[in-house]
mmCIF file with all atom_site columns, C-alpha atoms in Angstrom:
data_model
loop_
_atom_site.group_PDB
_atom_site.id
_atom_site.type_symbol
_atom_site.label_atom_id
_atom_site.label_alt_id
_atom_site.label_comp_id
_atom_site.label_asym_id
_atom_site.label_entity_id
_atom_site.label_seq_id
_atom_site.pdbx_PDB_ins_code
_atom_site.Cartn_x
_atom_site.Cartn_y
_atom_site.Cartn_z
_atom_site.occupancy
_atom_site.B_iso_or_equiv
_atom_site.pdbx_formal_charge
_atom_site.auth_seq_id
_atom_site.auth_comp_id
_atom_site.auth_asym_id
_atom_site.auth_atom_id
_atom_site.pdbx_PDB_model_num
ATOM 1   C CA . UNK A 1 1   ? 90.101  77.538  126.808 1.00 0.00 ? 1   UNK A CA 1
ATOM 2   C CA . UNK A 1 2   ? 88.869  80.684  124.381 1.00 0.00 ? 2   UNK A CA 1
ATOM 3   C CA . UNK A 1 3   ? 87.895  79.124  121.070 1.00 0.00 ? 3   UNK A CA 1
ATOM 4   C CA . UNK A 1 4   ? 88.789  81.389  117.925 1.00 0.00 ? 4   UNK A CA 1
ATOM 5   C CA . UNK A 1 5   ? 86.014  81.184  115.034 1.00 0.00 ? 5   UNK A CA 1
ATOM 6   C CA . UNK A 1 6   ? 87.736  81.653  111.680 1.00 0.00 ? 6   UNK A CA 1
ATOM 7   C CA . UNK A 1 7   ? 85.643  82.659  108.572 1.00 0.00 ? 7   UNK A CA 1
ATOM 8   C CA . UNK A 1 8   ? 88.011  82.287  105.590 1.00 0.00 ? 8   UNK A CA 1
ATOM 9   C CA . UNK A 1 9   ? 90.363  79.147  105.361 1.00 0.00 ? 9   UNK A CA 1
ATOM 10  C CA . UNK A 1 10  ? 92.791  80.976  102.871 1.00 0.00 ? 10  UNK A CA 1
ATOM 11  C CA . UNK A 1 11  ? 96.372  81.906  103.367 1.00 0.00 ? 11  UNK A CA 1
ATOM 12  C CA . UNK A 1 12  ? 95.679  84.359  106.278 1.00 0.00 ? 12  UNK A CA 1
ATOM 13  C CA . UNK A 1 13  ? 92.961  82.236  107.597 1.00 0.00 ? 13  UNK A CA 1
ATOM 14  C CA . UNK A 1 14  ? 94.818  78.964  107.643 1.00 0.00 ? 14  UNK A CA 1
ATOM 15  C CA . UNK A 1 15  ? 97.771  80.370  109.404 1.00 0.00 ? 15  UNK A CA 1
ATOM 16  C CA . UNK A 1 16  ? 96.407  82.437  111.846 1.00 0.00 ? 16  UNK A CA 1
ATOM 17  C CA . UNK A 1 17  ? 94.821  78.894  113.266 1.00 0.00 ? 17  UNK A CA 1
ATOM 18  C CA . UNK A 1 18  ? 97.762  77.022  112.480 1.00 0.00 ? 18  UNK A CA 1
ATOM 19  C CA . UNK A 1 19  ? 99.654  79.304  115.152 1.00 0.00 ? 19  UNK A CA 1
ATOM 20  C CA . UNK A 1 20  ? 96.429  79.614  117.510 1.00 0.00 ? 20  UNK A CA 1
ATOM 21  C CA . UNK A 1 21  ? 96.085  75.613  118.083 1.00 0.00 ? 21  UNK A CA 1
ATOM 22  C CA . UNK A 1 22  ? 100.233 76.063  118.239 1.00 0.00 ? 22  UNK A CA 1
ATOM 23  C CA . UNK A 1 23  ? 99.264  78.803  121.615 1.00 0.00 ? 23  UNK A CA 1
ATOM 24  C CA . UNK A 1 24  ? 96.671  76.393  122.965 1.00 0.00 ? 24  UNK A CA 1
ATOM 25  C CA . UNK A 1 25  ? 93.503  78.036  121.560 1.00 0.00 ? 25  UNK A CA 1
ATOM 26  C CA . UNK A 1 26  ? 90.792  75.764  119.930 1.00 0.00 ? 26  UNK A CA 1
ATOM 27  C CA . UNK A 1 27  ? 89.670  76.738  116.264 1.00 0.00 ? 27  UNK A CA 1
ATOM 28  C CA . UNK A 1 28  ? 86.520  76.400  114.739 1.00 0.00 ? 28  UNK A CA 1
ATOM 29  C CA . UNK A 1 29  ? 87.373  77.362  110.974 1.00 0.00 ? 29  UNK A CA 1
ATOM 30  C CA . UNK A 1 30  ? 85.135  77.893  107.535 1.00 0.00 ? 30  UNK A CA 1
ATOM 31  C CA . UNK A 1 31  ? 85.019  78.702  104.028 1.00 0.00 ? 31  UNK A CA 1
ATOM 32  C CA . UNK A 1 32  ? 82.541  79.156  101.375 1.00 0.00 ? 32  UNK A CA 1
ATOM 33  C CA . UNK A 1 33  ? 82.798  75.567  100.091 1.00 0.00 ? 33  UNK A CA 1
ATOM 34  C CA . UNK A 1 34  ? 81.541  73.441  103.309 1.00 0.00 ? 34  UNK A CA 1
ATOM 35  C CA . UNK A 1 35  ? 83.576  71.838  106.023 1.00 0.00 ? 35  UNK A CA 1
ATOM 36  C CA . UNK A 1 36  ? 84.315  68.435  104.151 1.00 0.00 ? 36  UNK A CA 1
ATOM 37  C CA . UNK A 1 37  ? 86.686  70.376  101.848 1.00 0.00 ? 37  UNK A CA 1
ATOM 38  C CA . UNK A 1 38  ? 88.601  71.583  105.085 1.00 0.00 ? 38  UNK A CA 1
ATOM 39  C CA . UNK A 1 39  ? 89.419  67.713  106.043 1.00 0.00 ? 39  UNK A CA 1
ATOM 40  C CA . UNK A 1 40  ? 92.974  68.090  105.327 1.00 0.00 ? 40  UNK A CA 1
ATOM 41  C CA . UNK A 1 41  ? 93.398  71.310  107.386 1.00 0.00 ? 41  UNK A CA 1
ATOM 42  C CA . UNK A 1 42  ? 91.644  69.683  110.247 1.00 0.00 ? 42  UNK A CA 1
ATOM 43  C CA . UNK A 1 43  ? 93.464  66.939  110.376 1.00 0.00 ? 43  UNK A CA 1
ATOM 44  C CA . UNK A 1 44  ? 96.921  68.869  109.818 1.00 0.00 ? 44  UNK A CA 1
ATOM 45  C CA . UNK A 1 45  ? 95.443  71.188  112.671 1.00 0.00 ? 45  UNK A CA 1
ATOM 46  C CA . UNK A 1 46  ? 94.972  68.307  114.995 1.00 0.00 ? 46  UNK A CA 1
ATOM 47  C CA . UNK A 1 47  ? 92.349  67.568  117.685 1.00 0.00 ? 47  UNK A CA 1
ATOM 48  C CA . UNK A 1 48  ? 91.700  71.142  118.964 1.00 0.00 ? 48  UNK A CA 1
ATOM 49  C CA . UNK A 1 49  ? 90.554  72.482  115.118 1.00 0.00 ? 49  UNK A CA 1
ATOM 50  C CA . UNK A 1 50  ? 87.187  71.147  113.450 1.00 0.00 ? 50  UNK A CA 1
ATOM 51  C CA . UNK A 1 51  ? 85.683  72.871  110.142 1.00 0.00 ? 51  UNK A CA 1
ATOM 52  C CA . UNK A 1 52  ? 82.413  73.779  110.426 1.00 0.00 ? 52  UNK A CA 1
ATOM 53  C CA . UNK A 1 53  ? 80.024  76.371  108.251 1.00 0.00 ? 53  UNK A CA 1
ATOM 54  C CA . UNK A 1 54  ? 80.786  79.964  108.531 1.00 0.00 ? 54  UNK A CA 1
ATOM 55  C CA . UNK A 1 55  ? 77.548  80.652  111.087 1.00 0.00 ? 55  UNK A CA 1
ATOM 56  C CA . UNK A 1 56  ? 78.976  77.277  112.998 1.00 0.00 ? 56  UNK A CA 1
ATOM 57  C CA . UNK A 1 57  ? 82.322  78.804  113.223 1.00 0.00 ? 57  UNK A CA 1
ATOM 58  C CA . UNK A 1 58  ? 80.993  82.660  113.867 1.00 0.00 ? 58  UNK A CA 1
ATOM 59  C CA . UNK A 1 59  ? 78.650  81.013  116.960 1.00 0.00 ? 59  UNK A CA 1
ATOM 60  C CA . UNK A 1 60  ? 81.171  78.527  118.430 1.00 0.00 ? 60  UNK A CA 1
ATOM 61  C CA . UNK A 1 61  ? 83.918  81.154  119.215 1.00 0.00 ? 61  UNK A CA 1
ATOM 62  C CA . UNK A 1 62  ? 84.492  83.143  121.574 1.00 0.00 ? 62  UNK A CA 1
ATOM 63  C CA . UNK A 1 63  ? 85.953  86.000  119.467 1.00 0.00 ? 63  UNK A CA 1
ATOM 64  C CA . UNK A 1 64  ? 86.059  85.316  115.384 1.00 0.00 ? 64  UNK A CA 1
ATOM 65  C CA . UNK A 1 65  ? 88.430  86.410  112.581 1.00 0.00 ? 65  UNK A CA 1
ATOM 66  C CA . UNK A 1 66  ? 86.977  87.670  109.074 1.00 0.00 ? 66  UNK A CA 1
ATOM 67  C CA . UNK A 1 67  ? 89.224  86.490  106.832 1.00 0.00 ? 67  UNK A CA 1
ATOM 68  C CA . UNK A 1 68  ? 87.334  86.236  103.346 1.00 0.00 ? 68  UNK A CA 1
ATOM 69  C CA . UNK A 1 69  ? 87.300  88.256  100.015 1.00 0.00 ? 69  UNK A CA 1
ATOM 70  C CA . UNK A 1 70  ? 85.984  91.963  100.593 1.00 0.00 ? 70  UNK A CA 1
ATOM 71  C CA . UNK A 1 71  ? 83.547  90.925  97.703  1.00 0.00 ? 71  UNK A CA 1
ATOM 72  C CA . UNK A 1 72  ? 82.382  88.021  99.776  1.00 0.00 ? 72  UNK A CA 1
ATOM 73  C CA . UNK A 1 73  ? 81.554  90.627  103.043 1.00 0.00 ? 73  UNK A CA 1
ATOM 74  C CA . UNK A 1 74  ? 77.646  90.442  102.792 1.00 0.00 ? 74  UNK A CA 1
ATOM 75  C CA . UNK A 1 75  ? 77.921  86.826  103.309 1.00 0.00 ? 75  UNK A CA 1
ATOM 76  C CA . UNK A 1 76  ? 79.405  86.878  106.588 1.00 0.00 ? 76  UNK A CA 1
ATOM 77  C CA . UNK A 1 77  ? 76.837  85.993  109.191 1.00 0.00 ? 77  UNK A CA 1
ATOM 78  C CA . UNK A 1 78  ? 75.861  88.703  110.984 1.00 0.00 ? 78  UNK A CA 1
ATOM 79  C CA . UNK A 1 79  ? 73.590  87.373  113.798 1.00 0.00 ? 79  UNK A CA 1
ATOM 80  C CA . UNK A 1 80  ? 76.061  84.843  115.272 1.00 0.00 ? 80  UNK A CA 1
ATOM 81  C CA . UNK A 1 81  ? 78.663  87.403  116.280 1.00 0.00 ? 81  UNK A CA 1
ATOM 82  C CA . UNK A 1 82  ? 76.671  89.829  117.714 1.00 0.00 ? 82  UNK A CA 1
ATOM 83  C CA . UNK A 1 83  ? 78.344  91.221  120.404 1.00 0.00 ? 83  UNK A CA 1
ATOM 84  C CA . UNK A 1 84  ? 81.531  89.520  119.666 1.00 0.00 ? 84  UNK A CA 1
ATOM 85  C CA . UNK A 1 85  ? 84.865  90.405  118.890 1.00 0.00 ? 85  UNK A CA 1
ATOM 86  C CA . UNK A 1 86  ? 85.943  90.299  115.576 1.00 0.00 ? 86  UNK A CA 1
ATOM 87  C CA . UNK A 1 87  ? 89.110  90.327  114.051 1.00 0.00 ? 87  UNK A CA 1
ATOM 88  C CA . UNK A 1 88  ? 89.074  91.905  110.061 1.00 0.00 ? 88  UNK A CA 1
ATOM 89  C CA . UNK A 1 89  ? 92.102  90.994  108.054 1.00 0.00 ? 89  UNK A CA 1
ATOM 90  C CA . UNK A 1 90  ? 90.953  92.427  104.652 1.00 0.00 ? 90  UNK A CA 1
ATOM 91  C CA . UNK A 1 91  ? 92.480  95.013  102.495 1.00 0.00 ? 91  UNK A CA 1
ATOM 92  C CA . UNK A 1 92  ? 90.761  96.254  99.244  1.00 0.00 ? 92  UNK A CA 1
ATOM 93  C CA . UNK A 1 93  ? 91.910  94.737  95.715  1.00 0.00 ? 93  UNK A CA 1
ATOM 94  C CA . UNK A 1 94  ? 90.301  96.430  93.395  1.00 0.00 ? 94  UNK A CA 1
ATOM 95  C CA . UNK A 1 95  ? 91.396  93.923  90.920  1.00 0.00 ? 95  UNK A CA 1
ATOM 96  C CA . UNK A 1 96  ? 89.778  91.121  92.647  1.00 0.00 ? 96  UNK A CA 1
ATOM 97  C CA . UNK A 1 97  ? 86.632  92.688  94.363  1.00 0.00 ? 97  UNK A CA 1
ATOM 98  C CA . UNK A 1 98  ? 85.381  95.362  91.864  1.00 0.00 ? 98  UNK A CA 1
ATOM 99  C CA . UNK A 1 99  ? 85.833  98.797  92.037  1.00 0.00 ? 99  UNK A CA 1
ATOM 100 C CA . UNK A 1 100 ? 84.257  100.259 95.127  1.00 0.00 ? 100 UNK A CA 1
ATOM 101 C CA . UNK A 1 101 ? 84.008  103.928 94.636  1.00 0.00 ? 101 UNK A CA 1
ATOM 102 C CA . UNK A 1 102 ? 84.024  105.199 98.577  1.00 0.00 ? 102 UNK A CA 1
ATOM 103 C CA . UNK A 1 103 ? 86.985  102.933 98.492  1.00 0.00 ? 103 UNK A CA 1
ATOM 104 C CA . UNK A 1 104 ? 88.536  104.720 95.589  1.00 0.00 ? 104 UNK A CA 1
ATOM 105 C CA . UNK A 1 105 ? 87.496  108.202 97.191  1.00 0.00 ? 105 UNK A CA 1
ATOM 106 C CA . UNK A 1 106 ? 89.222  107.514 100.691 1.00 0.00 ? 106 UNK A CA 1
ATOM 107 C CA . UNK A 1 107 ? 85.222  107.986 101.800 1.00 0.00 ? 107 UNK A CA 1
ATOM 108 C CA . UNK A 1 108 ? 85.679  104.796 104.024 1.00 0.00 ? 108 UNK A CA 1
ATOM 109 C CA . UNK A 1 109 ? 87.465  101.559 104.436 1.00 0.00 ? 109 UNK A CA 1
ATOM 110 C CA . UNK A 1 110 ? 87.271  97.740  104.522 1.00 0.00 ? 110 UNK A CA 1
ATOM 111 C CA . UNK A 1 111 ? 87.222  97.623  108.437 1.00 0.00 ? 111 UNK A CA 1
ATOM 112 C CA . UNK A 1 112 ? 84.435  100.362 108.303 1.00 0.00 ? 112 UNK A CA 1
ATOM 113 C CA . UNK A 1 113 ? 82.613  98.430  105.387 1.00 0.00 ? 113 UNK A CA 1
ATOM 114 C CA . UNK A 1 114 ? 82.539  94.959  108.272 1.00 0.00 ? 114 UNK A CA 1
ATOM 115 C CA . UNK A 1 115 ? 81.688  97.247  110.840 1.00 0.00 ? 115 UNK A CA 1
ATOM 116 C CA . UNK A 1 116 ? 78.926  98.599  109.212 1.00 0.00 ? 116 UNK A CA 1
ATOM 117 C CA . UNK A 1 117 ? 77.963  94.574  107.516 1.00 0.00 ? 117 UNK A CA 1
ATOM 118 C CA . UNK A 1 118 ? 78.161  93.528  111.646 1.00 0.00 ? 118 UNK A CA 1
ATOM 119 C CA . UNK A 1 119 ? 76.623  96.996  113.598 1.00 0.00 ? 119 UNK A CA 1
ATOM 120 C CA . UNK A 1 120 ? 76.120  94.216  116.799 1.00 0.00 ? 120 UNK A CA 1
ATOM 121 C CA . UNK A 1 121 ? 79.723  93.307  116.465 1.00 0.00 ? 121 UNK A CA 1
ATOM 122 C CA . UNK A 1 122 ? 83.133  95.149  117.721 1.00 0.00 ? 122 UNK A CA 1
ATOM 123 C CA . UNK A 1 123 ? 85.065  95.084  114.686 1.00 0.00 ? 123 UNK A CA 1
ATOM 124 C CA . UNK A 1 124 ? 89.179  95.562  114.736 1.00 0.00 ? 124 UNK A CA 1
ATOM 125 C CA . UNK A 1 125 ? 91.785  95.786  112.253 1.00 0.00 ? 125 UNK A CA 1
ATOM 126 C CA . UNK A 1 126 ? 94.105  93.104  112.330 1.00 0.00 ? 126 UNK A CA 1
ATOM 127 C CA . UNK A 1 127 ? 97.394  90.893  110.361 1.00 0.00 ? 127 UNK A CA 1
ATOM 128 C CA . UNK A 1 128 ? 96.211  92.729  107.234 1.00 0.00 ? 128 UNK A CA 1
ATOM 129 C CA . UNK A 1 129 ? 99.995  94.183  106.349 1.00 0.00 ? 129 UNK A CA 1
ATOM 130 C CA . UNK A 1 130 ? 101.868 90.875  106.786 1.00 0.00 ? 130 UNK A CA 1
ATOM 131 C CA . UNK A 1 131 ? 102.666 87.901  104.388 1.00 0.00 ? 131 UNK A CA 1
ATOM 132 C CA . UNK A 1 132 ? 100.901 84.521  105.831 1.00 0.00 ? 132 UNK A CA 1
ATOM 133 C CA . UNK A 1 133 ? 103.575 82.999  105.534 1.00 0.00 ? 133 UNK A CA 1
ATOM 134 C CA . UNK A 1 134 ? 105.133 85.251  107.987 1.00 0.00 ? 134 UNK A CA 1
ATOM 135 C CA . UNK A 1 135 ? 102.519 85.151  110.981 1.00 0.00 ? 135 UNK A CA 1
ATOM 136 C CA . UNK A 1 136 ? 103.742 81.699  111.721 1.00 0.00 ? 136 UNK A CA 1
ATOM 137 C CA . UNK A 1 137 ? 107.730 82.719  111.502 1.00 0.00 ? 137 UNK A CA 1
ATOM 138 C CA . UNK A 1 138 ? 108.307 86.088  112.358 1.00 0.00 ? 138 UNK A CA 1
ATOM 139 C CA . UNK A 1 139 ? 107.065 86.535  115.853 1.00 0.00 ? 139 UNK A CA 1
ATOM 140 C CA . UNK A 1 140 ? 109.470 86.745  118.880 1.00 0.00 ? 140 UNK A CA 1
ATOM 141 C CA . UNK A 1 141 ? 109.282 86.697  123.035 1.00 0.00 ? 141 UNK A CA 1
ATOM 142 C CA . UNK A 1 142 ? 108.248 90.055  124.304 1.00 0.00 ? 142 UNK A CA 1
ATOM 143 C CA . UNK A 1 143 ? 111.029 91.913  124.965 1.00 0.00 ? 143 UNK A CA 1
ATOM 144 C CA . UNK A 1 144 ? 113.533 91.382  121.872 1.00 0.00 ? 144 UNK A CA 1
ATOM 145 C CA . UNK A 1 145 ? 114.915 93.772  120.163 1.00 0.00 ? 145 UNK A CA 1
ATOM 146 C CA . UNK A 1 146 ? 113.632 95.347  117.466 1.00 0.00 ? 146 UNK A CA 1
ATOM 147 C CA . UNK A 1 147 ? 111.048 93.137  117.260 1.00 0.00 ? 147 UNK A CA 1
ATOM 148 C CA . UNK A 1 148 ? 108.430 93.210  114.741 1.00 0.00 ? 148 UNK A CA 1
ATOM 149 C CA . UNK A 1 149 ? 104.935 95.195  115.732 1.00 0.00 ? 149 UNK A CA 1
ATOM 150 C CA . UNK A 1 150 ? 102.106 94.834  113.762 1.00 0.00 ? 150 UNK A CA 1
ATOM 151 C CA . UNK A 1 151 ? 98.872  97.687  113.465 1.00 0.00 ? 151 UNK A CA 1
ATOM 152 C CA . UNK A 1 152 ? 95.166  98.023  114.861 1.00 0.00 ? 152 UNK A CA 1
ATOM 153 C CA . UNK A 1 153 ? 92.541  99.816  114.414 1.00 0.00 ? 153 UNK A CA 1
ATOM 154 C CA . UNK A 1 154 ? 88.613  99.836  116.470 1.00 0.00 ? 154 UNK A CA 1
ATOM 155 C CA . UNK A 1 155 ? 86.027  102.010 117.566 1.00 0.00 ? 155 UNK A CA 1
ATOM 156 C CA . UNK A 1 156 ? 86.008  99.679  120.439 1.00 0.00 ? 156 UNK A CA 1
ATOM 157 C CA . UNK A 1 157 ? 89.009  100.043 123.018 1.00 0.00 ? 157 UNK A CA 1
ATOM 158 C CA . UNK A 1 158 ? 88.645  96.416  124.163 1.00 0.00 ? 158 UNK A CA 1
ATOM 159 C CA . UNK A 1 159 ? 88.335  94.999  120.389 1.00 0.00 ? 159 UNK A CA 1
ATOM 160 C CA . UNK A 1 160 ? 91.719  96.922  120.334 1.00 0.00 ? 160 UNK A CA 1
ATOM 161 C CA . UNK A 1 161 ? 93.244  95.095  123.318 1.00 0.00 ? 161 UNK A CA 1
ATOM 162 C CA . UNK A 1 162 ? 92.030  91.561  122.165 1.00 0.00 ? 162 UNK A CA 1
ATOM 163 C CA . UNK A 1 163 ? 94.560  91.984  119.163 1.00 0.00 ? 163 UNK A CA 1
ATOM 164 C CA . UNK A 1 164 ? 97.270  93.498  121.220 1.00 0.00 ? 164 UNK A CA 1
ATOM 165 C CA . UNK A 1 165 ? 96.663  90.632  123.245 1.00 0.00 ? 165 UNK A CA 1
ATOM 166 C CA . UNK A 1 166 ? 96.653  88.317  120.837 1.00 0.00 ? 166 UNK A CA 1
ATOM 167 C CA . UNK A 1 167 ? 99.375  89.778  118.414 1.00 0.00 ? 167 UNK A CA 1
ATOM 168 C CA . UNK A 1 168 ? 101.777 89.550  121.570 1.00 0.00 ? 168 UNK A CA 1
ATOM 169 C CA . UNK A 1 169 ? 100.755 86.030  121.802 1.00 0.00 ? 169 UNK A CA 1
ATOM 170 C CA . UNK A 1 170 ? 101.880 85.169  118.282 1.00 0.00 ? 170 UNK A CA 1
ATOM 171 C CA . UNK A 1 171 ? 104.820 87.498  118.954 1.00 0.00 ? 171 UNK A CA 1
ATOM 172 C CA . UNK A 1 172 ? 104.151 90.996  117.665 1.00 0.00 ? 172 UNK A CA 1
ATOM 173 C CA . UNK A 1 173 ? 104.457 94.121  119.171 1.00 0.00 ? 173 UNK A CA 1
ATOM 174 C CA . UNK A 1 174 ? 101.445 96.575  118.600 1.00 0.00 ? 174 UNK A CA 1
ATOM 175 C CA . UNK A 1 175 ? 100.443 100.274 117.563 1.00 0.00 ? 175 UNK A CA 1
ATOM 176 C CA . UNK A 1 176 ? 97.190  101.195 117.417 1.00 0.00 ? 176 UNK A CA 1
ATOM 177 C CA . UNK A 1 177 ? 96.261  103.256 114.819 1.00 0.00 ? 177 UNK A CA 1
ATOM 178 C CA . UNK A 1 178 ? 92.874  104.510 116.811 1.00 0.00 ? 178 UNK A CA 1
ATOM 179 C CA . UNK A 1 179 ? 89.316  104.265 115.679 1.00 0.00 ? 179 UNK A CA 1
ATOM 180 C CA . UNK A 1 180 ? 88.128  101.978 112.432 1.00 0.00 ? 180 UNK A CA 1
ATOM 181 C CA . UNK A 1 181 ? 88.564  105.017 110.251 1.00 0.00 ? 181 UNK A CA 1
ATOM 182 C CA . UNK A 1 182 ? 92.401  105.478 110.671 1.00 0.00 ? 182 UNK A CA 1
ATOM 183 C CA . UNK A 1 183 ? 92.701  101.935 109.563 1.00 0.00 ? 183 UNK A CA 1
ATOM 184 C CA . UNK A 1 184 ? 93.216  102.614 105.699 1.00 0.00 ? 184 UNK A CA 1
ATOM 185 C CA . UNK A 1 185 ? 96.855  103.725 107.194 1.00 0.00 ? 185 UNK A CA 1
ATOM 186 C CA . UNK A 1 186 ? 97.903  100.127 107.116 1.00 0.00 ? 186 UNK A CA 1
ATOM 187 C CA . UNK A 1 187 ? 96.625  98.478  103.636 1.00 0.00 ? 187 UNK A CA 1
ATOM 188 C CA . UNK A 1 188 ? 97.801  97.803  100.447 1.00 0.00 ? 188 UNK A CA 1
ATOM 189 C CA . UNK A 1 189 ? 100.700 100.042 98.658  1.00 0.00 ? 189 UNK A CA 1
ATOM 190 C CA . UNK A 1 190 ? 101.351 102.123 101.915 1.00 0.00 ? 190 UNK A CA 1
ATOM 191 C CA . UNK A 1 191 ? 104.191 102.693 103.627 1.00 0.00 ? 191 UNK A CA 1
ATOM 192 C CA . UNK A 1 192 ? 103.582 100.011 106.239 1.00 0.00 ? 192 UNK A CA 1
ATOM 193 C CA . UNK A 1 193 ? 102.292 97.268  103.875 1.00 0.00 ? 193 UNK A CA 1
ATOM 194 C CA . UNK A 1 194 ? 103.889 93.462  103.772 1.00 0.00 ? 194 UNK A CA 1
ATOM 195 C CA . UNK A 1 195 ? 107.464 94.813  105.503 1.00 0.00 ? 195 UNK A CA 1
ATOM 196 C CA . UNK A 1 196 ? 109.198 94.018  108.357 1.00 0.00 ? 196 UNK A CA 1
ATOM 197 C CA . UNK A 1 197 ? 109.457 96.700  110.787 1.00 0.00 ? 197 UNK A CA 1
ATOM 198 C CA . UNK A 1 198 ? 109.553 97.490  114.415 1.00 0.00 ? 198 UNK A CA 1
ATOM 199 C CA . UNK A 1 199 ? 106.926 99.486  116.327 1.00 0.00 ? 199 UNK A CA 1
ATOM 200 C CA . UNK A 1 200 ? 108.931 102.885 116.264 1.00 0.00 ? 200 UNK A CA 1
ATOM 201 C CA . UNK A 1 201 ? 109.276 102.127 112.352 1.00 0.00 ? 201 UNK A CA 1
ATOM 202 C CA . UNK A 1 202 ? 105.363 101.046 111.737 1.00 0.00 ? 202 UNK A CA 1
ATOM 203 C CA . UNK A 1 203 ? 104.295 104.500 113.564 1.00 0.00 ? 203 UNK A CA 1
ATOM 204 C CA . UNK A 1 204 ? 106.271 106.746 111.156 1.00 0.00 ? 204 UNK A CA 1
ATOM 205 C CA . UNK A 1 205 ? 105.173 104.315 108.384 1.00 0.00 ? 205 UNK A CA 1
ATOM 206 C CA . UNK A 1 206 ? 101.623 104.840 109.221 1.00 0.00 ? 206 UNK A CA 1
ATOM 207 C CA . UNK A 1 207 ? 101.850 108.305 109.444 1.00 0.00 ? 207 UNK A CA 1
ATOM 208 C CA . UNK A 1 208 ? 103.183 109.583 106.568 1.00 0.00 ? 208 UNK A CA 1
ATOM 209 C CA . UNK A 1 209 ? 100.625 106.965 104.147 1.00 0.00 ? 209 UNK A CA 1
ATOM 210 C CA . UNK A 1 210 ? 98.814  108.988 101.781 1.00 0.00 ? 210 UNK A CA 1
ATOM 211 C CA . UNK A 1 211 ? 94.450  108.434 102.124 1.00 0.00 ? 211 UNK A CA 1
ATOM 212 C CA . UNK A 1 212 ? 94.299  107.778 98.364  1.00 0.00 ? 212 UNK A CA 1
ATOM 213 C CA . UNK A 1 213 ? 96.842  105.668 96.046  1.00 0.00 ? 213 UNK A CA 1
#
């Protein structure tokens, strides 16, 4: 079974495995304050989760989600997911991170920023414009209408298709927004941001955002 390492055992990351060991997958999952403060997660999680350090979690899986604190990026291993698949959830809060000026100047973005943190790694956008609360609720079968679709972005056409894959797993229909540096289209106060809305509905969405807000 394909083991999912989670860095970041916040809102996003918590509920992203709480619906992965739901699917069958096994989670290895990690935060910044060492696996013994994860012992309630674990144990909520059930036999196929275990907490582990960020490098632990970033070796053990198969593909891995980056689910941390843009200001916490250069502390993401980098070694133990070369050549991996990884999943970046971020968006940029300038409140909480710092101002980052080639953030500020639409001169790159946060997927581009782990891309360039992980240059070994295929980095894709992914559950970035969704509440947490909602990964776990919102998803439906394939097929039903108007069902929700959620956005992607990769330099990597298979990093691409591992979300897909996966968002139709947790019950999301897909658009792909195309390579890392279209992936701004989805983040905070745009069009597409934290609402519900179909695939038709998140295309127009993400193509009439604005680069800079």
């Amino acid at each position: 079974m394909t083991t999912i390492g989670i860095i970041g055992a916040g809102h996003i990351g918590g509920q992203i495995a709480r619906k992965a060991v739901e699917l069958g997958y096994d989670v290895v999952i990690s935060n910044s304050r060492g696996p013994e403060t994860l012992a309630d997660l674990v144990a909520e999680l059930g036999p196929r989760a275990r907490a582990a350090t960020p490098a632990e979690a970033a070796a053990a899986g198969d593909f891995a989600v980056v689910t941390v604190p843009l200001r916490s990026l250069p502390d993401v291993p980098v070694e133990p997911l070369a050549g991996k698949i990884v999943l970046d959830t971020n968006n940029y809060y300038w409140e909480r991170d710092g101002h980052i000026p080639a953030l500020d100047a639409g001169e790159a973005t946060t997927t581009g920023l782990l891309q360039e943190h992980l240059p070994q790694s295929k980095v894709a956008k992914a559950f970035n414009h969704i509440m947490s609360s909602q990964i776990t609720t919102d998803g439906t079968p394939a097929g039903t209408p108007n069902r929700r679709a959620l956005a992607t972005a990769s330099d990597f056409p298979e990093a691409a298709e591992r979300v897909a894959r996966l968002y139709d797993e947790f019950g999301f229909d897909t658009v792909n927004m195309g390579p890392a540096s279209e992936s701004w289209r989805a983040e905070r106060d745009r069009p597409a941001y934290v609402i519900r809305q179909n695939a038709a509905e998140l295309a127009e969405n993400l193509a009439k955002a604005p680069r800079t807000i």
